[in-house]
Short mmCIF file of C-alpha atoms in Angstrom, two decimals:
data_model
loop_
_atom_site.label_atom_id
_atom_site.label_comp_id
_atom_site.label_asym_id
_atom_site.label_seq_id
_atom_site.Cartn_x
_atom_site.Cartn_y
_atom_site.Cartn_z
CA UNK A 61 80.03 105.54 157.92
CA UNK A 62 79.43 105.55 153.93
CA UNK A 63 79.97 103.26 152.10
CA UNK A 64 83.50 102.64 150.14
CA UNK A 65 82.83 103.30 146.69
CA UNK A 66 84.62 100.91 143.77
CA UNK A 67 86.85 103.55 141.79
CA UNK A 68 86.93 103.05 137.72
CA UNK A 69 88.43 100.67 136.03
CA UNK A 70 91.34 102.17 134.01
CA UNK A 71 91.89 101.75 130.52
CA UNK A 72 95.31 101.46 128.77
CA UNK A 73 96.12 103.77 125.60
CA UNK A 74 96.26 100.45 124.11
CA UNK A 75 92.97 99.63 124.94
CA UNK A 76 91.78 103.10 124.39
CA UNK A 77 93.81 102.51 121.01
CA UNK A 78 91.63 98.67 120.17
CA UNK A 79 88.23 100.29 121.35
CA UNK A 80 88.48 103.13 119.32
CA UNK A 81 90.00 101.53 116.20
CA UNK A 82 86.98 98.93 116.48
CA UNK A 83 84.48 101.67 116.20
CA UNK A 84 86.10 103.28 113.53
CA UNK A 85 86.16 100.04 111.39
CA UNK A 86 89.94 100.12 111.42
CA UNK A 87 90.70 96.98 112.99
CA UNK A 88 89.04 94.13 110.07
CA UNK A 89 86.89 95.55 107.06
CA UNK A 90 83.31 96.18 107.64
CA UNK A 91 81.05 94.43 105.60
CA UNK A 92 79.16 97.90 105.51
CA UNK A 93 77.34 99.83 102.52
CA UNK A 94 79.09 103.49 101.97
CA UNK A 95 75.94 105.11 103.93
CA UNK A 96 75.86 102.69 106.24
CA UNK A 97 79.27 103.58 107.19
CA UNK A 98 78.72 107.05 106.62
CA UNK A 99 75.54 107.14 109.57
CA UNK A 100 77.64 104.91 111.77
CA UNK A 101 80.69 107.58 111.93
CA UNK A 102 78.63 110.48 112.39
CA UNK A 103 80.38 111.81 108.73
CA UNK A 104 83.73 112.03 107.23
CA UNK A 105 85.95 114.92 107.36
CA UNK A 106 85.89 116.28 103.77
CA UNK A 107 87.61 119.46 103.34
CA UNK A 108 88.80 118.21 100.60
CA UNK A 109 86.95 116.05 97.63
CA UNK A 110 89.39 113.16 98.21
CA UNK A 111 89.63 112.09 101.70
CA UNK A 112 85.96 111.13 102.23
CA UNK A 113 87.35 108.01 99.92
CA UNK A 114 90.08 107.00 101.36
CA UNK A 115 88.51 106.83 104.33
CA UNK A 116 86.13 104.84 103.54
CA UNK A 117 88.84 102.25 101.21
CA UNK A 118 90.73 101.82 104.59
CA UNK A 119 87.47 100.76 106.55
CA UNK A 120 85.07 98.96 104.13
CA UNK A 121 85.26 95.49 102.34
CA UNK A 122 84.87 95.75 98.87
CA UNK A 123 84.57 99.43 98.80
CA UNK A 124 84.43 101.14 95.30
CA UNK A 125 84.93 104.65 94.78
CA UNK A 126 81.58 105.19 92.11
CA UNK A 127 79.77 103.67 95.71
CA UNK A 128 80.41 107.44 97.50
CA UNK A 129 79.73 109.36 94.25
CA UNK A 130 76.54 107.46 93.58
CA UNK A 131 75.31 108.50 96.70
CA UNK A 132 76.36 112.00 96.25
CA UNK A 133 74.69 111.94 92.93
CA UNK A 134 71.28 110.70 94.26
CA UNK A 135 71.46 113.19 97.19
CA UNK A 136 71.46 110.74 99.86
CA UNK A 137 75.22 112.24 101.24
CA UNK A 138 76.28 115.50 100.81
CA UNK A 139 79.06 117.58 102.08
CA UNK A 140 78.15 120.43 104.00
CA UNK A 141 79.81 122.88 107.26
CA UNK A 142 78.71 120.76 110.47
CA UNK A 143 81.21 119.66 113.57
CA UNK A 144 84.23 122.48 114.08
CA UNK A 145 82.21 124.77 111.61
CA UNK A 146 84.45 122.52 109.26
CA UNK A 147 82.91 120.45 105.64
CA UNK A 148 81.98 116.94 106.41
CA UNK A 149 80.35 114.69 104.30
CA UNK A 150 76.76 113.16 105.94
CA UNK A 151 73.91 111.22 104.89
CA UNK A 152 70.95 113.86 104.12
CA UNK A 153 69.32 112.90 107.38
CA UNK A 154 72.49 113.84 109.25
CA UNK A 155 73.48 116.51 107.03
CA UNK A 156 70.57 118.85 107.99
CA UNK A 157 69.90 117.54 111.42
CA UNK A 158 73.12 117.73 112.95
CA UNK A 159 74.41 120.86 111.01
CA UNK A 160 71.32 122.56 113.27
CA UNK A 161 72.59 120.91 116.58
CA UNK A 162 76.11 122.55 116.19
CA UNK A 163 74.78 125.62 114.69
CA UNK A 164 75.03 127.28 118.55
CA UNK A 165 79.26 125.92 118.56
CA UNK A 166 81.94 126.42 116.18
CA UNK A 167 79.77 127.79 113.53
CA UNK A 168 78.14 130.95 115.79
CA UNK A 169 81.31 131.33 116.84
CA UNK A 170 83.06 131.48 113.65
CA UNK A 171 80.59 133.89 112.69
CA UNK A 172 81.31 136.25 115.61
CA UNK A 173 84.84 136.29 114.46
CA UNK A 174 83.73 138.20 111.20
CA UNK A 175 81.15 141.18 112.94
CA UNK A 176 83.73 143.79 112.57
CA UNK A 177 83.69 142.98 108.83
CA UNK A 178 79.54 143.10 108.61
CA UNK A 179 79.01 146.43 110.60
CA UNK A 180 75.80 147.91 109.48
CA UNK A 181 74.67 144.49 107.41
CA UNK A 182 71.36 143.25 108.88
CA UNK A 183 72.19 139.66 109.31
CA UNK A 184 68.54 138.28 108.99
CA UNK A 185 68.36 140.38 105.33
CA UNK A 186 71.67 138.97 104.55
CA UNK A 187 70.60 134.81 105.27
CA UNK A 188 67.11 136.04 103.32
CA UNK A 189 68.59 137.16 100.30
CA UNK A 190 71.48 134.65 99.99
CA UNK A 191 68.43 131.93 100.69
CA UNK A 192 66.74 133.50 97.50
CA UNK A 193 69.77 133.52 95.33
CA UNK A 194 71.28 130.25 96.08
CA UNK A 195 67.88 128.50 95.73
CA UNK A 196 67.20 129.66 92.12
CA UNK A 197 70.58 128.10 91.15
CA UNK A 198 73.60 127.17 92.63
CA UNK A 199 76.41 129.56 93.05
CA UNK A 200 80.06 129.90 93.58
CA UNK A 201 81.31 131.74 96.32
CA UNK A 202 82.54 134.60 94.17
CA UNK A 203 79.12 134.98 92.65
CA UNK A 204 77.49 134.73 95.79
CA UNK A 205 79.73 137.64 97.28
CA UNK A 206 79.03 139.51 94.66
CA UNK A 207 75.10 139.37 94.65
CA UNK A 208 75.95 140.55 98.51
CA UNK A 209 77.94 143.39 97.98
CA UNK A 210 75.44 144.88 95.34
CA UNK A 211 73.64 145.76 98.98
CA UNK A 212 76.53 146.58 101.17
CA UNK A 213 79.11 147.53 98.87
CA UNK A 214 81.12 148.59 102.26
CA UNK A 215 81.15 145.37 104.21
CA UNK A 216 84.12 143.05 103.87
CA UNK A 217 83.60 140.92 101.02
CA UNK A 218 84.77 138.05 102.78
CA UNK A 219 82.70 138.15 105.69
CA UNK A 220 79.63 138.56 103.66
CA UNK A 221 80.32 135.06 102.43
CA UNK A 222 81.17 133.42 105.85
CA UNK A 223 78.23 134.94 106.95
CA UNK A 224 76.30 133.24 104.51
CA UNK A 225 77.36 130.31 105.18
CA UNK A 226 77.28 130.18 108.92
CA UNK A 227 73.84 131.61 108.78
CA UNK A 228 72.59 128.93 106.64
CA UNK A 229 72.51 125.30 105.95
CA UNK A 230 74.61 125.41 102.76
CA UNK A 231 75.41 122.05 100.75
CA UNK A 232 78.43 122.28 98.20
CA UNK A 233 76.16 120.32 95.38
CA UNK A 234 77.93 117.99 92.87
CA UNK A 235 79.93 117.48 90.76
CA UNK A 236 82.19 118.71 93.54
CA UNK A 237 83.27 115.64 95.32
CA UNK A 238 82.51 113.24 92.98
CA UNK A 239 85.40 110.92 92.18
CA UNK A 240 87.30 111.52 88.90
CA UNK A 241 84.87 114.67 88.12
CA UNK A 242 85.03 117.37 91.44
CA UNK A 243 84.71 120.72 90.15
CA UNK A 244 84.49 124.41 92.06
CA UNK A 245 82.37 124.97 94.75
CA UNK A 246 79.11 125.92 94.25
CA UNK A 247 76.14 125.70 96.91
CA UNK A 248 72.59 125.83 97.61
CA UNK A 249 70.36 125.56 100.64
CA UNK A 250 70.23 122.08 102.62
CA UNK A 251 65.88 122.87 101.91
CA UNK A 252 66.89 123.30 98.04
CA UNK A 253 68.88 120.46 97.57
CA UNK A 254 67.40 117.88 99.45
CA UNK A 255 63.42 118.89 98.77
CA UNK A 256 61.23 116.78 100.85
CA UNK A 257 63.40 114.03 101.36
CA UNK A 258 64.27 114.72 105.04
CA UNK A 259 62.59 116.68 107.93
CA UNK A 260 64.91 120.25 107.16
CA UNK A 261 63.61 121.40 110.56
CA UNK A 262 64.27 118.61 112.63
CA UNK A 263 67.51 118.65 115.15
CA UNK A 264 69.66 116.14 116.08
CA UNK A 265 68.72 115.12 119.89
CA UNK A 266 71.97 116.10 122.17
CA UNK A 267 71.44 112.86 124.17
CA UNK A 268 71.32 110.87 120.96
CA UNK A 269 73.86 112.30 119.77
CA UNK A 270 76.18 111.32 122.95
CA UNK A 271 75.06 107.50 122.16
CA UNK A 272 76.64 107.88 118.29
CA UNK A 273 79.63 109.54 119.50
CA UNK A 274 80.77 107.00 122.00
CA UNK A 275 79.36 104.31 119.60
CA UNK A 276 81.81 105.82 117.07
CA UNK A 277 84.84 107.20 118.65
CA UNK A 278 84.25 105.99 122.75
CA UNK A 279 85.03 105.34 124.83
CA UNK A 280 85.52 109.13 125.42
CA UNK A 281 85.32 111.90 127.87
CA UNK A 282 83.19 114.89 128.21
CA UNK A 283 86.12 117.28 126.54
CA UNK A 284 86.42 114.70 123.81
CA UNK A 285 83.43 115.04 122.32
CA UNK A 286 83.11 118.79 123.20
CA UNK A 287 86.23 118.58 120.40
CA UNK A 288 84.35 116.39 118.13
CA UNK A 289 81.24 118.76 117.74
CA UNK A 290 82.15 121.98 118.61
CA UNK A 291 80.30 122.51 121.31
CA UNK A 292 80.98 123.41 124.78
CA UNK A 293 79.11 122.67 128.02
CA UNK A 294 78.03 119.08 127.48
CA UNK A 295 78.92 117.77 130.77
CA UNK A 296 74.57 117.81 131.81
CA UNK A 297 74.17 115.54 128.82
CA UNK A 298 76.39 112.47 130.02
CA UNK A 299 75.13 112.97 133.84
CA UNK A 300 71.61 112.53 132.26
CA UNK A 301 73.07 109.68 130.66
CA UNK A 302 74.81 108.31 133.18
CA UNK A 303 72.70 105.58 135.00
CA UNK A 304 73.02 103.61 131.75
CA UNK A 305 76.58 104.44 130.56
CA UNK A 306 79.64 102.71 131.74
CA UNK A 307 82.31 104.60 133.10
CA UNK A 308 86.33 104.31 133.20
CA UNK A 309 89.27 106.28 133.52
CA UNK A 310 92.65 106.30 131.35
CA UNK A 311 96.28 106.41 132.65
CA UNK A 312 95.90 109.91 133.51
CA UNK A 313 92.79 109.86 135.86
CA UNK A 314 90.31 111.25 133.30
CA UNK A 315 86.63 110.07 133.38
CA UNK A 316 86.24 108.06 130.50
CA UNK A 317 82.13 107.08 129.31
CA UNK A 318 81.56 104.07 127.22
CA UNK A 319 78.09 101.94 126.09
CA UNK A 320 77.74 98.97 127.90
CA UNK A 321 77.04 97.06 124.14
CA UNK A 322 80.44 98.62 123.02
CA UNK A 323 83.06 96.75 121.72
CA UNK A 324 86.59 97.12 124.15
CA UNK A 325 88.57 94.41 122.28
CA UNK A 326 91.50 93.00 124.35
CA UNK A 327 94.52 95.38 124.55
CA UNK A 328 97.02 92.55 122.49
CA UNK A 329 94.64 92.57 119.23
CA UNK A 330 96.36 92.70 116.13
CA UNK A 331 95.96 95.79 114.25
CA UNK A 332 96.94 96.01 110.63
CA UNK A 333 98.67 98.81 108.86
CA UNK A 334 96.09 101.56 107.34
CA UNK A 335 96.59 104.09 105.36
CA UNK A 336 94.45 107.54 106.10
CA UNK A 337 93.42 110.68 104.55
CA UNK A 338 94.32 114.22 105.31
CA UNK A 339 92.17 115.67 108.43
CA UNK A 340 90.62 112.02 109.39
CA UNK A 341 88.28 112.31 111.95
CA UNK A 342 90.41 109.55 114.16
CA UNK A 343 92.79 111.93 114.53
CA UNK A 344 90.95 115.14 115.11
CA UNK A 345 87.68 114.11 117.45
CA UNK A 346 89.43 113.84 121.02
CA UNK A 347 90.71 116.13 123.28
CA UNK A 348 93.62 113.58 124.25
CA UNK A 349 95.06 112.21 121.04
CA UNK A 350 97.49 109.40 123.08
CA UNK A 351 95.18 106.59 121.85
CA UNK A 352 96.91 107.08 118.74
CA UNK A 353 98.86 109.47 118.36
CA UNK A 354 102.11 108.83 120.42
CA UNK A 355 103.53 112.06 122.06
CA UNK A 356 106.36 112.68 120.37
CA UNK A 357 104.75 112.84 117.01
CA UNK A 358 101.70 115.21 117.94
CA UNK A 359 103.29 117.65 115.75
CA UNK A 360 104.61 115.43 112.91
CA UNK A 361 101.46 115.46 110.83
CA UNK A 362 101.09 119.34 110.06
CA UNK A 363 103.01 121.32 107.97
CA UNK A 364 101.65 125.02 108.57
CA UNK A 365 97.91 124.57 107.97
CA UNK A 366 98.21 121.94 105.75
CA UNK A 367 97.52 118.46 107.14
CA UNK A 368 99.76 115.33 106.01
CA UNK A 369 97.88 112.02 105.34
CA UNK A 370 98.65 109.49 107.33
CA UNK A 371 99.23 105.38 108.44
CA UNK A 372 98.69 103.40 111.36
CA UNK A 373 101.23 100.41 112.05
CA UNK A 374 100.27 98.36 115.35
CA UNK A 375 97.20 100.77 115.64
CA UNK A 376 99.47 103.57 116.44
CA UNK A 377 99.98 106.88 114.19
CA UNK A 378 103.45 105.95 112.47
CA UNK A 379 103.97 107.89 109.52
CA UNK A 380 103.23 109.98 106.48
CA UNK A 381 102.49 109.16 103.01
CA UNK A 382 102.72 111.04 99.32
CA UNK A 383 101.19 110.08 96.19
CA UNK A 384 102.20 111.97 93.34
CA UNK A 385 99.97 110.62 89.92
CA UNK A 386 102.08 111.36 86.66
CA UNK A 387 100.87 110.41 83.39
CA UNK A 388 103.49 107.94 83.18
CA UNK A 389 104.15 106.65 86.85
CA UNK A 390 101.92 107.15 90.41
CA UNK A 391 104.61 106.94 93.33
CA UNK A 392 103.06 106.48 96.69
CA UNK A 393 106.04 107.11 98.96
CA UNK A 394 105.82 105.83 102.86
CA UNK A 395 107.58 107.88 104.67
CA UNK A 396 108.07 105.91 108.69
CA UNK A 397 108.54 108.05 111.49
CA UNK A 398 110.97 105.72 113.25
CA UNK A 399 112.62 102.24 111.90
CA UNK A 400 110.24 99.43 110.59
CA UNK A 401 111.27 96.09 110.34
CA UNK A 402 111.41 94.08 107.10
CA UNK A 403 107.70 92.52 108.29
CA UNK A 404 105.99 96.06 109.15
CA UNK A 405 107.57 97.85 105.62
CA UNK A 406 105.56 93.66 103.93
CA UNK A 407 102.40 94.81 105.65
CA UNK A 408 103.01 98.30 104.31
CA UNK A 409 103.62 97.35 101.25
CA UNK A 410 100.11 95.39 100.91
CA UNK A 411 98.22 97.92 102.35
CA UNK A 412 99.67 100.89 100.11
CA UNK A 413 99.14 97.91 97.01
CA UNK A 414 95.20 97.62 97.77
CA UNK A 415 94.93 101.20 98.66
CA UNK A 416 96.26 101.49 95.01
CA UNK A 417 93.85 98.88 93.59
CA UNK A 418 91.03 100.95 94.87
CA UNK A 419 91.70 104.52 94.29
CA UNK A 420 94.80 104.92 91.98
CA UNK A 421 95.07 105.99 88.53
CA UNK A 422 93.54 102.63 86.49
CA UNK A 423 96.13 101.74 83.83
CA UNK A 424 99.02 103.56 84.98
CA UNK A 425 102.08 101.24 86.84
CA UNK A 426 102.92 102.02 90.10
CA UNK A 427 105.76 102.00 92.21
CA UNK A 428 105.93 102.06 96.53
CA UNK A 429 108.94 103.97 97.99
CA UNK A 430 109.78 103.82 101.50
CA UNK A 431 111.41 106.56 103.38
CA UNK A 432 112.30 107.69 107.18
CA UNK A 433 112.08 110.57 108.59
#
């Protein structure tokens, strides 16, 4: 007769909710550098030049915004097309090695959804030539297109560009992103930009890359991280991993991995309000969002393509927020999904207050506006 076998411990949402908020440096502020924190979440979303910062102001102590850009400047982060075929910003290292791991996910995959637009273009000429002409100096998009359609003047313009770009390593070089002074887009090759500074051949080790995940956004599933990255098929990874992985399984059965060095804080600790960007990657890097998202607002933080930013209150997806910066007056409005109570719309208050401190217009008063929806 076998033997009975011990089924997983289950986690809560709520202690799906502390673990993951621990890992994300969302439950106390991390007395982190801005690369440090960078390499430990496996990149910020950045599609656009702001949110990179806020994320960071609503996880580090004593975060500055000059602490990103200086970074940027010295070309030890850059923002570059990695997980979802979507611009994050990484540290160098990450930047070039784990843009080639996820090369064969989103990005191929993006690319195949432009083919009908490149018939006849020999794809190998078109990532050799864009290599030479983004390496002399960096262009913009536009110029780039048109240096491509100088050899097929009948491909669609647009797809010559995503091409590019899916083809290569491409970094969006400063000033773009840099706080206070972001301008257009213009890019050169991850080889280019970062010289001999990092290993541009090396790829990011799947298995390794498992261990920064969970460390980062666990504990997680096999789907979840396929969301996070992009890729599909991962399932071999975490049985090779398994022997030295923990494993649960949330309220809904699903098989749940986690390091055994993680931290799974108790369900009942206190998470302050936070205030996020647009696109954060705690929203966007599982494949079941309950852990903070509650149901009934999965579709509250969209508005056609555009993505809302967003707050936490008890760890839990809550709200919206605005900021509109006049020359006269910034208003950051906080607009509640539900009711708050006098003591959540205090720690609001605070929160939107030091967000201000950090990243609002210097010399310019304020004023903080709650609303419901």
């Amino acid at each position: 007769m076998a033997p009975k076998t011990t089924p997983p411990p289950v986690l809560s949402d709520r202690a799906l909710n502390r673990a993951t908020l621990d890992r994300q440096l969302l439950l106390r502020p991390a007395p982190l550098s801005a690369e440090q924190a960078v390499h430990h979440l496996v990149g910020l979303q950045a599609q656009n030049t702001k949110p990179p910062y806020y994320a960071l102001a609503a996880r580090l102590d004593g975060f500055e915004p000059e602490d990103l850009s200086r970074l940027m400047e010295a070309r030890q982060v850059a923002r570059i097309v990695t997980m979802r075929s979507t611009v994050h910003t990484h540290t160098a290292a990450d930047a070039v090695a784990l843009r080639r791991l996820v090369q064969a996910g989103a990005v191929d995959r993006e690319l195949r959804m432009f083919l009908k637009g490149l018939d006849g273009v020999d794809l190998d000429r078109l990532a050799g030539l864009s290599a030479d002409y983004l390496e002399e100096r960096p262009r913009t998009p536009k110029q780039l297109r048109e240096h491509l359609l100088q050899e097929w003047p009948d491909a669609d313009p647009q797809a010559l560009t995503v091409a590019a770009r899916c083809l290569l390593p491409l970094v969006q070089v400063t000033p773009r992103g840099l706080w206070g002074r972001s301008g257009q887009v213009a890019l050169t090759t991850a080889r280019q930009w970062f010289q001999n500074a990092v290993d541009d051949t090396r790829t990011a080790g799947l298995d390794e890359t498992v261990v920064r995940y969970l460390r980062a956004f666990g504990p997680a599933s096999v789907k979840d991280m396929q969301t996070w990255c992009g890729l599909t098929r991962l399932r071999p990874a975490f049985e090779r991993l398994r022997p030295g992985l923990l494993v649960f399984r949330d309220e809904h059965g699903t098989e749940l991995f986690d390091l055994p060095d993680a931290p799974r804080p108790d369900e009942d600790t206190p998470a302050p309000a936070r205030f996020l960007p647009e696109f954060d990657n705690l929203l966007l890097s599982h494949a079941d969002r309950t852990r903070v998202v509650p149901a009934e607002h999965r579709t509250r933080t969209w508005s056609g393509n555009q993505a809302h930013r967003v707050f936490l209150l008890d760890g839990f997806l809550a709200g919206i927020w605005h900021l509109e910066e006049g020359k006269e007056k910034t208003v950051l409005t906080v607009e509640a999904f539900g009711r708050t109570t006098r003591a959540q719309r205090a720690e609001l208050t605070a929160e939107a207050e030091r967000t201000l401190r950090l990243l609002g217009p210097r010399d310019v008063p304020h004023e903080i506006v709650h609303t419901s929806a």
